[in-house]
Amino acid sequence: MENNLLKNSVKKISRDDIKIAVHYIDSNGNKLADSTVLTGHYLDNLTMPWKTIPGYVLSSIKNFQQTFIPNSDGIYLIYFTQIAAPVIIYHRNTMGELIADPQYITGDLNKSYQAKPLPEAQNFLVDIPEKVTGRFTDKVQEYEFIYDTMQMADYDIPDNLFIKTKNNVPVYDQPASKSPLSEPLPYDTIWRVFKAVRESYNDAVWYNLGGDIWISNKEDITTLILSQFSEKQKLLNNPLAANVNNISFTYSVINSMDIERNVQVPFNNDQNITMWETPYGKMSEERYHGGQDVYVKKLLQLDNNSVWALLDNGNYIESKYLNF
């Protein structure tokens, strides 16, 4: 009889009849998530069902227990609100320059996020982060997308295309450059365009105004077609006009100096040097290369501070491409 009672007692306490409710609340007692009810054998180990709740961090536990023992009140996991640090996304070109303002992604702590490239520049992506998803934490996280936005294509223009400045506008030594030259183009002046290229990324058009002078169509300018002009138009009211009457009418000569000697094109120049029929006028089909000798008759300084070498064949080269 005693043995039967003992067996019944052991059988009774070994059943799955211990239920523990785990509640998820904030510091004010508000419910944050559905409660979890755990069922187990008496004195078995109890594994706590932790939960990650976006925007909150676990701060304390009430009625904590590690085994299944009767607990009519249940266990309370108490969370405090916490602001997550932002995720910052940088969009740069292959030169390391930002092509857009940094993006800030914000969200609740522990909530998931995904970093994405610029929709309009996806075709120019060349490097993306290894991982673009994660969860907001209390620390700032950063991502960087790299785009090849420097792709250029020739852009057809009329032979008699000019630009007119509507303000003092910056010019650059190459298309898509971020560093303007020291002197801007002055307000209300007209400049001839010799060629143009277009950026594939944003369709910006860059006009070449002669030599290493480029201006973007994004500047405060307007384009116009001049149907009548002369490449050899004489300079008016210029004391040097008698000596230099084969110059583009866009500029004035402010100084000149006779040279009459051979000068060499630098060896370290990695491209052929352009020769001009007139400064900033019509380009000659003939080119000079590194190491080649040229005979310079005169140096001319224009009112844009450029200096040009007049060659014995009547053509011109910018003096910066020569070794004097």
PDB file of C-alpha atoms in Angstrom:
ATOM      1  CA  MET A   1       0.000   0.000   0.000  1.00  0.00           C
ATOM      2  CA  GLU A   2       2.811   2.374   0.865  1.00  0.00           C
ATOM      3  CA  ASN A   3       4.597   1.580  -2.390  1.00  0.00           C
ATOM      4  CA  ASN A   4       1.472   2.480  -4.392  1.00  0.00           C
ATOM      5  CA  LEU A   5       1.141   5.836  -2.651  1.00  0.00           C
ATOM      6  CA  LEU A   6       4.785   6.664  -3.345  1.00  0.00           C
ATOM      7  CA  LYS A   7       4.418   5.809  -7.012  1.00  0.00           C
ATOM      8  CA  ASN A   8       1.281   7.970  -7.327  1.00  0.00           C
ATOM      9  CA  SER A   9       3.077  10.893  -5.621  1.00  0.00           C
ATOM     10  CA  VAL A  10       6.086  10.718  -7.955  1.00  0.00           C
ATOM     11  CA  LYS A  11       3.829  10.422 -11.010  1.00  0.00           C
ATOM     12  CA  LYS A  12       1.839  13.497  -9.960  1.00  0.00           C
ATOM     13  CA  ILE A  13       4.788  15.902  -9.619  1.00  0.00           C
ATOM     14  CA  SER A  14       6.468  14.679 -12.826  1.00  0.00           C
ATOM     15  CA  ARG A  15       3.623  15.785 -15.097  1.00  0.00           C
ATOM     16  CA  ASP A  16       3.749  18.912 -17.342  1.00  0.00           C
ATOM     17  CA  ASP A  17       1.525  20.788 -14.960  1.00  0.00           C
ATOM     18  CA  ILE A  18       3.748  23.782 -14.010  1.00  0.00           C
ATOM     19  CA  LYS A  19       2.852  26.850 -16.086  1.00  0.00           C
ATOM     20  CA  ILE A  20       4.782  30.109 -15.873  1.00  0.00           C
ATOM     21  CA  ALA A  21       3.658  33.266 -17.676  1.00  0.00           C
ATOM     22  CA  VAL A  22       6.377  35.638 -18.909  1.00  0.00           C
ATOM     23  CA  HIS A  23       5.206  39.230 -19.453  1.00  0.00           C
ATOM     24  CA  TYR A  24       6.903  42.019 -21.475  1.00  0.00           C
ATOM     25  CA  ILE A  25       6.190  45.518 -20.170  1.00  0.00           C
ATOM     26  CA  ASP A  26       7.711  48.987 -20.100  1.00  0.00           C
ATOM     27  CA  SER A  27       8.706  50.864 -16.956  1.00  0.00           C
ATOM     28  CA  ASN A  28       5.138  52.154 -16.599  1.00  0.00           C
ATOM     29  CA  GLY A  29       3.619  48.698 -16.723  1.00  0.00           C
ATOM     30  CA  ASN A  30       2.362  48.984 -20.308  1.00  0.00           C
ATOM     31  CA  LYS A  31       2.282  45.810 -22.349  1.00  0.00           C
ATOM     32  CA  LEU A  32       4.906  45.754 -25.113  1.00  0.00           C
ATOM     33  CA  ALA A  33       4.358  42.277 -26.571  1.00  0.00           C
ATOM     34  CA  ASP A  34       2.186  39.208 -26.098  1.00  0.00           C
ATOM     35  CA  SER A  35       2.993  37.173 -23.007  1.00  0.00           C
ATOM     36  CA  THR A  36       4.646  33.778 -23.347  1.00  0.00           C
ATOM     37  CA  VAL A  37       3.375  30.829 -21.290  1.00  0.00           C
ATOM     38  CA  LEU A  38       5.995  28.211 -20.451  1.00  0.00           C
ATOM     39  CA  THR A  39       5.032  24.676 -19.401  1.00  0.00           C
ATOM     40  CA  GLY A  40       7.381  22.171 -17.834  1.00  0.00           C
ATOM     41  CA  HIS A  41       8.043  19.501 -15.221  1.00  0.00           C
ATOM     42  CA  TYR A  42       8.476  20.479 -11.626  1.00  0.00           C
ATOM     43  CA  LEU A  43      12.067  21.569 -10.899  1.00  0.00           C
ATOM     44  CA  ASP A  44      13.093  21.271 -14.549  1.00  0.00           C
ATOM     45  CA  ASN A  45      15.361  24.004 -15.914  1.00  0.00           C
ATOM     46  CA  LEU A  46      13.475  27.015 -17.217  1.00  0.00           C
ATOM     47  CA  THR A  47      14.838  28.725 -20.344  1.00  0.00           C
ATOM     48  CA  MET A  48      13.862  32.371 -20.410  1.00  0.00           C
ATOM     49  CA  PRO A  49      12.142  33.435 -23.660  1.00  0.00           C
ATOM     50  CA  TRP A  50      13.963  36.713 -24.269  1.00  0.00           C
ATOM     51  CA  LYS A  51      12.485  39.092 -26.850  1.00  0.00           C
ATOM     52  CA  THR A  52      14.051  41.919 -28.826  1.00  0.00           C
ATOM     53  CA  ILE A  53      11.612  44.815 -28.939  1.00  0.00           C
ATOM     54  CA  PRO A  54      12.453  47.655 -31.357  1.00  0.00           C
ATOM     55  CA  GLY A  55      12.983  50.943 -29.539  1.00  0.00           C
ATOM     56  CA  TYR A  56      13.486  49.333 -26.133  1.00  0.00           C
ATOM     57  CA  VAL A  57      16.268  47.767 -24.122  1.00  0.00           C
ATOM     58  CA  LEU A  58      15.805  45.238 -21.301  1.00  0.00           C
ATOM     59  CA  SER A  59      16.490  46.949 -17.991  1.00  0.00           C
ATOM     60  CA  SER A  60      15.293  44.588 -15.217  1.00  0.00           C
ATOM     61  CA  ILE A  61      13.456  41.353 -14.409  1.00  0.00           C
ATOM     62  CA  LYS A  62      10.809  40.825 -11.713  1.00  0.00           C
ATOM     63  CA  ASN A  63      10.246  37.353 -10.177  1.00  0.00           C
ATOM     64  CA  PHE A  64      13.153  35.817 -12.011  1.00  0.00           C
ATOM     65  CA  GLN A  65      13.498  32.026 -11.669  1.00  0.00           C
ATOM     66  CA  GLN A  66      15.569  29.364 -13.362  1.00  0.00           C
ATOM     67  CA  THR A  67      13.454  26.272 -12.626  1.00  0.00           C
ATOM     68  CA  PHE A  68       9.804  25.317 -12.929  1.00  0.00           C
ATOM     69  CA  ILE A  69       8.280  25.997  -9.561  1.00  0.00           C
ATOM     70  CA  PRO A  70       4.750  27.315  -9.067  1.00  0.00           C
ATOM     71  CA  ASN A  71       4.528  31.112  -9.586  1.00  0.00           C
ATOM     72  CA  SER A  72       1.051  32.518  -9.900  1.00  0.00           C
ATOM     73  CA  ASP A  73       2.309  36.094 -10.482  1.00  0.00           C
ATOM     74  CA  GLY A  74       4.536  35.168 -13.415  1.00  0.00           C
ATOM     75  CA  ILE A  75       7.831  36.694 -14.566  1.00  0.00           C
ATOM     76  CA  TYR A  76       8.053  40.287 -15.768  1.00  0.00           C
ATOM     77  CA  LEU A  77      10.687  41.511 -18.224  1.00  0.00           C
ATOM     78  CA  ILE A  78      10.801  45.283 -17.887  1.00  0.00           C
ATOM     79  CA  TYR A  79      12.086  47.431 -20.784  1.00  0.00           C
ATOM     80  CA  PHE A  80      13.126  51.072 -21.021  1.00  0.00           C
ATOM     81  CA  THR A  81      12.821  53.157 -24.168  1.00  0.00           C
ATOM     82  CA  GLN A  82      16.109  54.003 -25.886  1.00  0.00           C
ATOM     83  CA  ILE A  83      16.880  56.110 -28.983  1.00  0.00           C
ATOM     84  CA  ALA A  84      18.983  54.348 -31.601  1.00  0.00           C
ATOM     85  CA  ALA A  85      21.994  55.984 -33.255  1.00  0.00           C
ATOM     86  CA  PRO A  86      21.561  56.834 -36.961  1.00  0.00           C
ATOM     87  CA  VAL A  87      22.951  54.952 -39.924  1.00  0.00           C
ATOM     88  CA  ILE A  88      24.917  57.247 -42.276  1.00  0.00           C
ATOM     89  CA  ILE A  89      25.308  56.462 -45.973  1.00  0.00           C
ATOM     90  CA  TYR A  90      27.946  58.199 -48.123  1.00  0.00           C
ATOM     91  CA  HIS A  91      27.785  58.325 -51.915  1.00  0.00           C
ATOM     92  CA  ARG A  92      31.160  59.096 -53.510  1.00  0.00           C
ATOM     93  CA  ASN A  93      32.727  59.056 -56.960  1.00  0.00           C
ATOM     94  CA  THR A  94      35.957  57.234 -57.734  1.00  0.00           C
ATOM     95  CA  MET A  95      37.896  60.368 -56.717  1.00  0.00           C
ATOM     96  CA  GLY A  96      36.461  60.157 -53.189  1.00  0.00           C
ATOM     97  CA  GLU A  97      34.237  63.207 -53.667  1.00  0.00           C
ATOM     98  CA  LEU A  98      30.649  63.226 -52.441  1.00  0.00           C
ATOM     99  CA  ILE A  99      28.136  63.239 -55.286  1.00  0.00           C
ATOM    100  CA  ALA A 100      25.182  63.762 -52.938  1.00  0.00           C
ATOM    101  CA  ASP A 101      24.575  64.849 -49.370  1.00  0.00           C
ATOM    102  CA  PRO A 102      25.101  62.055 -46.800  1.00  0.00           C
ATOM    103  CA  GLN A 103      21.911  60.148 -46.053  1.00  0.00           C
ATOM    104  CA  TYR A 104      20.785  59.580 -42.465  1.00  0.00           C
ATOM    105  CA  ILE A 105      18.588  56.579 -41.713  1.00  0.00           C
ATOM    106  CA  THR A 106      16.867  56.615 -38.340  1.00  0.00           C
ATOM    107  CA  GLY A 107      14.703  54.069 -36.606  1.00  0.00           C
ATOM    108  CA  ASP A 108      13.906  52.289 -33.374  1.00  0.00           C
ATOM    109  CA  LEU A 109      16.615  50.491 -31.465  1.00  0.00           C
ATOM    110  CA  ASN A 110      17.043  46.897 -32.682  1.00  0.00           C
ATOM    111  CA  LYS A 111      14.791  47.490 -35.662  1.00  0.00           C
ATOM    112  CA  SER A 112      16.201  46.256 -38.971  1.00  0.00           C
ATOM    113  CA  TYR A 113      17.358  48.574 -41.792  1.00  0.00           C
ATOM    114  CA  GLN A 114      18.848  48.302 -45.286  1.00  0.00           C
ATOM    115  CA  ALA A 115      21.373  50.671 -46.857  1.00  0.00           C
ATOM    116  CA  LYS A 116      20.637  51.396 -50.528  1.00  0.00           C
ATOM    117  CA  PRO A 117      22.462  53.198 -53.365  1.00  0.00           C
ATOM    118  CA  LEU A 118      21.095  56.271 -55.085  1.00  0.00           C
ATOM    119  CA  PRO A 119      18.296  55.116 -57.413  1.00  0.00           C
ATOM    120  CA  GLU A 120      19.363  57.483 -60.189  1.00  0.00           C
ATOM    121  CA  ALA A 121      22.995  56.313 -60.054  1.00  0.00           C
ATOM    122  CA  GLN A 122      22.658  52.535 -59.748  1.00  0.00           C
ATOM    123  CA  ASN A 123      24.010  51.999 -63.263  1.00  0.00           C
ATOM    124  CA  PHE A 124      27.257  53.716 -62.237  1.00  0.00           C
ATOM    125  CA  LEU A 125      27.944  51.633 -59.106  1.00  0.00           C
ATOM    126  CA  VAL A 126      31.456  50.181 -58.960  1.00  0.00           C
ATOM    127  CA  ASP A 127      31.785  49.290 -55.263  1.00  0.00           C
ATOM    128  CA  ILE A 128      29.208  48.442 -52.595  1.00  0.00           C
ATOM    129  CA  PRO A 129      29.552  47.408 -48.932  1.00  0.00           C
ATOM    130  CA  GLU A 130      29.829  43.670 -48.238  1.00  0.00           C
ATOM    131  CA  LYS A 131      26.803  43.907 -45.957  1.00  0.00           C
ATOM    132  CA  VAL A 132      23.967  46.391 -46.457  1.00  0.00           C
ATOM    133  CA  THR A 133      21.515  45.213 -43.805  1.00  0.00           C
ATOM    134  CA  GLY A 134      21.595  45.332 -40.018  1.00  0.00           C
ATOM    135  CA  ARG A 135      19.833  46.542 -36.903  1.00  0.00           C
ATOM    136  CA  PHE A 136      19.874  49.937 -35.252  1.00  0.00           C
ATOM    137  CA  THR A 137      22.113  50.076 -32.198  1.00  0.00           C
ATOM    138  CA  ASP A 138      23.310  52.741 -29.797  1.00  0.00           C
ATOM    139  CA  LYS A 139      26.368  53.326 -32.014  1.00  0.00           C
ATOM    140  CA  VAL A 140      26.564  55.184 -35.329  1.00  0.00           C
ATOM    141  CA  GLN A 141      26.971  52.862 -38.319  1.00  0.00           C
ATOM    142  CA  GLU A 142      28.355  54.024 -41.679  1.00  0.00           C
ATOM    143  CA  TYR A 143      28.177  52.737 -45.252  1.00  0.00           C
ATOM    144  CA  GLU A 144      29.831  53.921 -48.448  1.00  0.00           C
ATOM    145  CA  PHE A 145      28.758  53.436 -52.063  1.00  0.00           C
ATOM    146  CA  ILE A 146      31.199  54.249 -54.884  1.00  0.00           C
ATOM    147  CA  TYR A 147      30.080  55.347 -58.354  1.00  0.00           C
ATOM    148  CA  ASP A 148      31.978  55.931 -61.572  1.00  0.00           C
ATOM    149  CA  THR A 149      30.407  59.251 -62.473  1.00  0.00           C
ATOM    150  CA  MET A 150      33.363  60.553 -64.494  1.00  0.00           C
ATOM    151  CA  GLN A 151      32.292  58.933 -67.740  1.00  0.00           C
ATOM    152  CA  MET A 152      32.324  61.482 -70.573  1.00  0.00           C
ATOM    153  CA  ALA A 153      31.067  61.393 -74.139  1.00  0.00           C
ATOM    154  CA  ASP A 154      31.610  63.863 -76.967  1.00  0.00           C
ATOM    155  CA  TYR A 155      28.711  66.245 -77.409  1.00  0.00           C
ATOM    156  CA  ASP A 156      27.928  67.708 -80.819  1.00  0.00           C
ATOM    157  CA  ILE A 157      27.760  71.506 -81.037  1.00  0.00           C
ATOM    158  CA  PRO A 158      27.379  73.985 -83.912  1.00  0.00           C
ATOM    159  CA  ASP A 159      30.594  75.481 -85.310  1.00  0.00           C
ATOM    160  CA  ASN A 160      29.443  78.977 -84.385  1.00  0.00           C
ATOM    161  CA  LEU A 161      28.301  78.303 -80.817  1.00  0.00           C
ATOM    162  CA  PHE A 162      29.063  80.886 -78.128  1.00  0.00           C
ATOM    163  CA  ILE A 163      28.204  81.274 -74.460  1.00  0.00           C
ATOM    164  CA  LYS A 164      27.241  84.506 -72.742  1.00  0.00           C
ATOM    165  CA  THR A 165      27.745  85.008 -69.025  1.00  0.00           C
ATOM    166  CA  LYS A 166      24.832  86.282 -66.958  1.00  0.00           C
ATOM    167  CA  ASN A 167      26.996  86.658 -63.872  1.00  0.00           C
ATOM    168  CA  ASN A 168      30.603  86.212 -62.832  1.00  0.00           C
ATOM    169  CA  VAL A 169      30.929  82.471 -63.359  1.00  0.00           C
ATOM    170  CA  PRO A 170      33.664  79.967 -62.430  1.00  0.00           C
ATOM    171  CA  VAL A 171      35.647  77.997 -64.994  1.00  0.00           C
ATOM    172  CA  TYR A 172      37.744  74.848 -64.595  1.00  0.00           C
ATOM    173  CA  ASP A 173      40.830  73.255 -66.098  1.00  0.00           C
ATOM    174  CA  GLN A 174      38.958  70.066 -66.948  1.00  0.00           C
ATOM    175  CA  PRO A 175      35.369  68.790 -67.131  1.00  0.00           C
ATOM    176  CA  ALA A 176      33.715  67.739 -63.863  1.00  0.00           C
ATOM    177  CA  SER A 177      36.467  69.327 -61.794  1.00  0.00           C
ATOM    178  CA  LYS A 178      35.518  70.532 -58.312  1.00  0.00           C
ATOM    179  CA  SER A 179      38.243  73.180 -58.062  1.00  0.00           C
ATOM    180  CA  PRO A 180      37.619  76.322 -60.123  1.00  0.00           C
ATOM    181  CA  LEU A 181      40.404  78.403 -61.609  1.00  0.00           C
ATOM    182  CA  SER A 182      41.423  81.502 -59.701  1.00  0.00           C
ATOM    183  CA  GLU A 183      39.731  83.940 -62.089  1.00  0.00           C
ATOM    184  CA  PRO A 184      36.045  83.631 -63.064  1.00  0.00           C
ATOM    185  CA  LEU A 185      34.586  84.756 -66.379  1.00  0.00           C
ATOM    186  CA  PRO A 186      33.244  88.290 -65.958  1.00  0.00           C
ATOM    187  CA  TYR A 187      29.608  89.232 -66.203  1.00  0.00           C
ATOM    188  CA  ASP A 188      28.061  89.924 -69.626  1.00  0.00           C
ATOM    189  CA  THR A 189      30.920  88.627 -71.775  1.00  0.00           C
ATOM    190  CA  ILE A 190      30.713  86.363 -74.808  1.00  0.00           C
ATOM    191  CA  TRP A 191      33.023  83.402 -75.357  1.00  0.00           C
ATOM    192  CA  ARG A 192      33.340  81.018 -78.255  1.00  0.00           C
ATOM    193  CA  VAL A 193      32.830  77.283 -77.660  1.00  0.00           C
ATOM    194  CA  PHE A 194      35.265  74.956 -79.456  1.00  0.00           C
ATOM    195  CA  LYS A 195      34.017  71.578 -78.308  1.00  0.00           C
ATOM    196  CA  ALA A 196      31.823  70.001 -75.634  1.00  0.00           C
ATOM    197  CA  VAL A 197      31.470  66.795 -73.647  1.00  0.00           C
ATOM    198  CA  ARG A 198      28.588  65.437 -71.610  1.00  0.00           C
ATOM    199  CA  GLU A 199      28.711  63.605 -68.292  1.00  0.00           C
ATOM    200  CA  SER A 200      26.943  60.262 -68.586  1.00  0.00           C
ATOM    201  CA  TYR A 201      25.904  60.360 -64.934  1.00  0.00           C
ATOM    202  CA  ASN A 202      23.919  63.589 -64.757  1.00  0.00           C
ATOM    203  CA  ASP A 203      23.845  64.806 -68.386  1.00  0.00           C
ATOM    204  CA  ALA A 204      25.789  67.955 -67.475  1.00  0.00           C
ATOM    205  CA  VAL A 205      27.409  69.482 -70.570  1.00  0.00           C
ATOM    206  CA  TRP A 206      30.900  70.991 -70.343  1.00  0.00           C
ATOM    207  CA  TYR A 207      31.930  73.593 -72.907  1.00  0.00           C
ATOM    208  CA  ASN A 208      35.567  74.106 -73.869  1.00  0.00           C
ATOM    209  CA  LEU A 209      36.391  77.781 -74.305  1.00  0.00           C
ATOM    210  CA  GLY A 210      39.898  77.134 -75.575  1.00  0.00           C
ATOM    211  CA  GLY A 211      42.944  75.479 -74.030  1.00  0.00           C
ATOM    212  CA  ASP A 212      42.303  74.229 -70.504  1.00  0.00           C
ATOM    213  CA  ILE A 213      39.226  76.364 -69.859  1.00  0.00           C
ATOM    214  CA  TRP A 214      35.927  74.562 -69.310  1.00  0.00           C
ATOM    215  CA  ILE A 215      32.551  75.714 -68.084  1.00  0.00           C
ATOM    216  CA  SER A 216      29.435  73.757 -67.167  1.00  0.00           C
ATOM    217  CA  ASN A 217      26.006  74.448 -68.584  1.00  0.00           C
ATOM    218  CA  LYS A 218      24.840  74.395 -64.956  1.00  0.00           C
ATOM    219  CA  GLU A 219      26.468  77.793 -64.437  1.00  0.00           C
ATOM    220  CA  ASP A 220      24.680  81.102 -64.941  1.00  0.00           C
ATOM    221  CA  ILE A 221      25.216  81.250 -68.702  1.00  0.00           C
ATOM    222  CA  THR A 222      23.220  81.138 -71.890  1.00  0.00           C
ATOM    223  CA  THR A 223      24.190  79.781 -75.302  1.00  0.00           C
ATOM    224  CA  LEU A 224      23.798  81.638 -78.560  1.00  0.00           C
ATOM    225  CA  ILE A 225      24.628  81.250 -82.224  1.00  0.00           C
ATOM    226  CA  LEU A 226      26.551  84.049 -83.913  1.00  0.00           C
ATOM    227  CA  SER A 227      26.004  83.755 -87.649  1.00  0.00           C
ATOM    228  CA  GLN A 228      28.548  86.434 -88.566  1.00  0.00           C
ATOM    229  CA  PHE A 229      31.967  86.709 -87.008  1.00  0.00           C
ATOM    230  CA  SER A 230      35.534  86.712 -88.212  1.00  0.00           C
ATOM    231  CA  GLU A 231      38.325  84.558 -86.858  1.00  0.00           C
ATOM    232  CA  LYS A 232      40.723  87.324 -87.868  1.00  0.00           C
ATOM    233  CA  GLN A 233      38.660  90.275 -86.735  1.00  0.00           C
ATOM    234  CA  LYS A 234      41.022  93.114 -85.862  1.00  0.00           C
ATOM    235  CA  LEU A 235      41.268  94.469 -82.375  1.00  0.00           C
ATOM    236  CA  LEU A 236      39.808  97.941 -82.085  1.00  0.00           C
ATOM    237  CA  ASN A 237      41.344 100.680 -79.959  1.00  0.00           C
ATOM    238  CA  ASN A 238      44.286  98.431 -79.086  1.00  0.00           C
ATOM    239  CA  PRO A 239      47.807  99.886 -79.411  1.00  0.00           C
ATOM    240  CA  LEU A 240      49.154  96.422 -80.194  1.00  0.00           C
ATOM    241  CA  ALA A 241      46.671  95.779 -82.961  1.00  0.00           C
ATOM    242  CA  ALA A 242      49.138  96.805 -85.620  1.00  0.00           C
ATOM    243  CA  ASN A 243      51.559  94.108 -84.487  1.00  0.00           C
ATOM    244  CA  VAL A 244      48.995  91.463 -83.597  1.00  0.00           C
ATOM    245  CA  ASN A 245      46.006  91.617 -85.864  1.00  0.00           C
ATOM    246  CA  ASN A 246      45.523  87.853 -86.132  1.00  0.00           C
ATOM    247  CA  ILE A 247      43.871  87.299 -82.764  1.00  0.00           C
ATOM    248  CA  SER A 248      40.428  86.132 -81.651  1.00  0.00           C
ATOM    249  CA  PHE A 249      38.119  89.103 -81.076  1.00  0.00           C
ATOM    250  CA  THR A 250      37.005  87.698 -77.706  1.00  0.00           C
ATOM    251  CA  TYR A 251      40.266  88.873 -76.053  1.00  0.00           C
ATOM    252  CA  SER A 252      42.573  91.869 -76.010  1.00  0.00           C
ATOM    253  CA  VAL A 253      46.364  91.780 -75.983  1.00  0.00           C
ATOM    254  CA  ILE A 254      47.750  93.630 -72.959  1.00  0.00           C
ATOM    255  CA  ASN A 255      51.455  92.909 -73.441  1.00  0.00           C
ATOM    256  CA  SER A 256      53.908  91.384 -75.909  1.00  0.00           C
ATOM    257  CA  MET A 257      57.610  90.507 -76.026  1.00  0.00           C
ATOM    258  CA  ASP A 258      59.867  89.462 -78.914  1.00  0.00           C
ATOM    259  CA  ILE A 259      61.631  86.127 -78.353  1.00  0.00           C
ATOM    260  CA  GLU A 260      63.106  84.840 -81.641  1.00  0.00           C
ATOM    261  CA  ARG A 261      64.548  81.526 -80.413  1.00  0.00           C
ATOM    262  CA  ASN A 262      64.030  77.773 -80.386  1.00  0.00           C
ATOM    263  CA  VAL A 263      62.028  76.301 -77.503  1.00  0.00           C
ATOM    264  CA  GLN A 264      61.351  72.653 -76.675  1.00  0.00           C
ATOM    265  CA  VAL A 265      58.069  70.934 -75.844  1.00  0.00           C
ATOM    266  CA  PRO A 266      58.547  69.150 -72.439  1.00  0.00           C
ATOM    267  CA  PHE A 267      59.332  65.441 -72.556  1.00  0.00           C
ATOM    268  CA  ASN A 268      57.062  64.748 -69.597  1.00  0.00           C
ATOM    269  CA  ASN A 269      53.960  65.896 -71.436  1.00  0.00           C
ATOM    270  CA  ASP A 270      51.843  62.775 -71.997  1.00  0.00           C
ATOM    271  CA  GLN A 271      49.729  64.173 -74.806  1.00  0.00           C
ATOM    272  CA  ASN A 272      50.110  65.999 -78.070  1.00  0.00           C
ATOM    273  CA  ILE A 273      50.085  69.788 -77.824  1.00  0.00           C
ATOM    274  CA  THR A 274      47.379  71.690 -79.678  1.00  0.00           C
ATOM    275  CA  MET A 275      48.351  74.459 -82.071  1.00  0.00           C
ATOM    276  CA  TRP A 276      45.930  77.318 -82.797  1.00  0.00           C
ATOM    277  CA  GLU A 277      45.503  79.576 -85.788  1.00  0.00           C
ATOM    278  CA  THR A 278      44.604  82.308 -83.293  1.00  0.00           C
ATOM    279  CA  PRO A 279      44.538  82.142 -79.479  1.00  0.00           C
ATOM    280  CA  TYR A 280      41.247  80.530 -78.532  1.00  0.00           C
ATOM    281  CA  GLY A 281      40.350  80.721 -82.188  1.00  0.00           C
ATOM    282  CA  LYS A 282      40.495  77.841 -84.640  1.00  0.00           C
ATOM    283  CA  MET A 283      42.513  74.745 -83.739  1.00  0.00           C
ATOM    284  CA  SER A 284      45.112  73.597 -86.233  1.00  0.00           C
ATOM    285  CA  GLU A 285      45.132  69.981 -87.329  1.00  0.00           C
ATOM    286  CA  GLU A 286      48.872  69.868 -86.687  1.00  0.00           C
ATOM    287  CA  ARG A 287      50.068  68.766 -83.218  1.00  0.00           C
ATOM    288  CA  TYR A 288      53.388  68.912 -81.390  1.00  0.00           C
ATOM    289  CA  HIS A 289      54.767  66.161 -79.148  1.00  0.00           C
ATOM    290  CA  GLY A 290      57.198  65.953 -76.226  1.00  0.00           C
ATOM    291  CA  GLY A 291      60.813  66.744 -77.096  1.00  0.00           C
ATOM    292  CA  GLN A 292      60.016  68.528 -80.319  1.00  0.00           C
ATOM    293  CA  ASP A 293      61.632  71.932 -80.995  1.00  0.00           C
ATOM    294  CA  VAL A 294      59.580  74.942 -82.095  1.00  0.00           C
ATOM    295  CA  TYR A 295      60.720  78.437 -83.050  1.00  0.00           C
ATOM    296  CA  VAL A 296      59.013  81.197 -81.050  1.00  0.00           C
ATOM    297  CA  LYS A 297      58.953  84.698 -82.468  1.00  0.00           C
ATOM    298  CA  LYS A 298      56.859  86.503 -79.852  1.00  0.00           C
ATOM    299  CA  LEU A 299      55.026  86.054 -76.538  1.00  0.00           C
ATOM    300  CA  LEU A 300      51.589  87.631 -76.144  1.00  0.00           C
ATOM    301  CA  GLN A 301      49.703  88.178 -72.902  1.00  0.00           C
ATOM    302  CA  LEU A 302      45.918  88.425 -73.203  1.00  0.00           C
ATOM    303  CA  ASP A 303      43.522  90.188 -70.865  1.00  0.00           C
ATOM    304  CA  ASN A 304      42.600  86.835 -69.256  1.00  0.00           C
ATOM    305  CA  ASN A 305      46.287  86.558 -68.178  1.00  0.00           C
ATOM    306  CA  SER A 306      47.020  83.669 -70.524  1.00  0.00           C
ATOM    307  CA  VAL A 307      50.350  83.819 -72.376  1.00  0.00           C
ATOM    308  CA  TRP A 308      50.670  82.582 -75.957  1.00  0.00           C
ATOM    309  CA  ALA A 309      53.723  81.865 -78.096  1.00  0.00           C
ATOM    310  CA  LEU A 310      53.599  83.038 -81.722  1.00  0.00           C
ATOM    311  CA  LEU A 311      55.493  80.493 -83.842  1.00  0.00           C
ATOM    312  CA  ASP A 312      57.414  81.123 -87.029  1.00  0.00           C
ATOM    313  CA  ASN A 313      54.643  79.378 -88.980  1.00  0.00           C
ATOM    314  CA  GLY A 314      52.102  81.972 -87.812  1.00  0.00           C
ATOM    315  CA  ASN A 315      50.302  79.645 -85.384  1.00  0.00           C
ATOM    316  CA  TYR A 316      50.076  79.835 -81.589  1.00  0.00           C
ATOM    317  CA  ILE A 317      50.745  77.545 -78.592  1.00  0.00           C
ATOM    318  CA  GLU A 318      50.031  78.327 -74.942  1.00  0.00           C
ATOM    319  CA  SER A 319      53.404  79.091 -73.356  1.00  0.00           C
ATOM    320  CA  LYS A 320      52.769  76.765 -70.400  1.00  0.00           C
ATOM    321  CA  TYR A 321      53.331  73.841 -72.753  1.00  0.00           C
ATOM    322  CA  LEU A 322      56.848  74.996 -73.640  1.00  0.00           C
ATOM    323  CA  ASN A 323      60.205  74.950 -71.838  1.00  0.00           C
ATOM    324  CA  PHE A 324      61.586  78.493 -71.822  1.00  0.00           C
TER     325      PHE A 324
END
